[in-house]
Amino acid sequence: PGRKEGNRSRAEAEVWGGGKMERLKGKVAMVPGAARGSGRATAKLFAAEGAKVICVDREPEVEETAKAIKAAGGTAIALKAE
């Protein structure tokens, strides 16, 4: 069905190929539980998609998530809250 790039279709290559995608450009995402686990992964994914991210968690590691997003060129703030 689509053109192949290696073992993946072109659509799969666009999703997994590491190219910058901006499906959330111009959006703001608030991500609860952003200090670790799936919340942290979600915050980083949303930032990679172009969103400005508000990382929310009661744990102090939420600061590390925001710093990692900024270091990768994204926009994020950390908010310590329950």
XYZ file of C-alpha atoms in Angstrom:
82
model
C 0.000 0.000 0.000
C 2.325 3.078 0.493
C 5.857 3.671 -0.675
C 8.372 1.824 1.450
C 11.403 3.367 3.143
C 13.387 0.425 4.455
C 10.943 -1.866 6.209
C 8.440 0.906 6.961
C 5.800 2.652 4.891
C 6.277 6.364 4.254
C 3.608 7.193 6.854
C 5.378 5.070 9.462
C 8.692 6.677 8.542
C 7.192 10.122 9.136
C 5.958 9.097 12.581
C 9.018 7.137 13.704
C 11.750 8.566 11.510
C 12.818 11.317 13.882
C 11.711 14.174 11.633
C 10.266 17.180 13.452
C 6.517 17.041 13.527
C 4.371 19.950 14.600
C 0.853 18.614 15.029
C 0.517 20.559 18.298
C 2.239 23.773 17.196
C 0.479 26.784 18.701
C -1.186 24.688 21.418
C -0.624 24.582 25.169
C -0.733 21.209 26.910
C -1.089 20.680 30.653
C 0.297 17.268 31.597
C -0.411 15.901 35.082
C 2.013 13.368 36.519
C 4.876 14.804 34.473
C 7.616 14.016 37.007
C 8.102 10.456 35.750
C 6.727 7.519 33.839
C 4.014 7.953 31.254
C 3.329 11.559 32.321
C 6.947 12.524 31.660
C 6.919 10.692 28.327
C 3.673 12.420 27.346
C 5.048 15.859 28.234
C 8.158 15.231 26.137
C 6.121 13.891 23.212
C 3.750 16.863 23.257
C 6.746 19.231 23.309
C 8.327 17.366 20.399
C 5.061 17.887 18.535
C 5.353 21.653 19.051
C 3.171 22.253 22.117
C 4.114 24.571 24.943
C 3.924 22.280 27.967
C 2.864 22.884 31.553
C 4.392 20.003 33.507
C 2.344 19.359 36.654
C 3.229 17.039 39.533
C 3.556 17.083 43.306
C 7.047 15.576 43.095
C 10.095 17.869 42.721
C 11.318 15.846 39.698
C 8.756 17.750 37.643
C 11.457 20.433 37.337
C 13.718 17.902 35.603
C 11.029 17.171 33.019
C 10.654 20.868 32.174
C 14.442 21.283 31.996
C 14.749 18.297 29.638
C 12.104 19.767 27.340
C 13.857 23.138 27.308
C 17.226 21.489 26.655
C 15.703 19.783 23.603
C 14.518 23.160 22.266
C 10.946 23.063 23.547
C 8.969 25.400 25.767
C 7.917 24.186 29.206
C 7.287 25.260 32.762
C 7.052 23.129 35.881
C 4.156 23.528 38.280
C 4.338 21.720 41.614
C 0.748 20.928 42.582
C -1.566 18.064 43.451
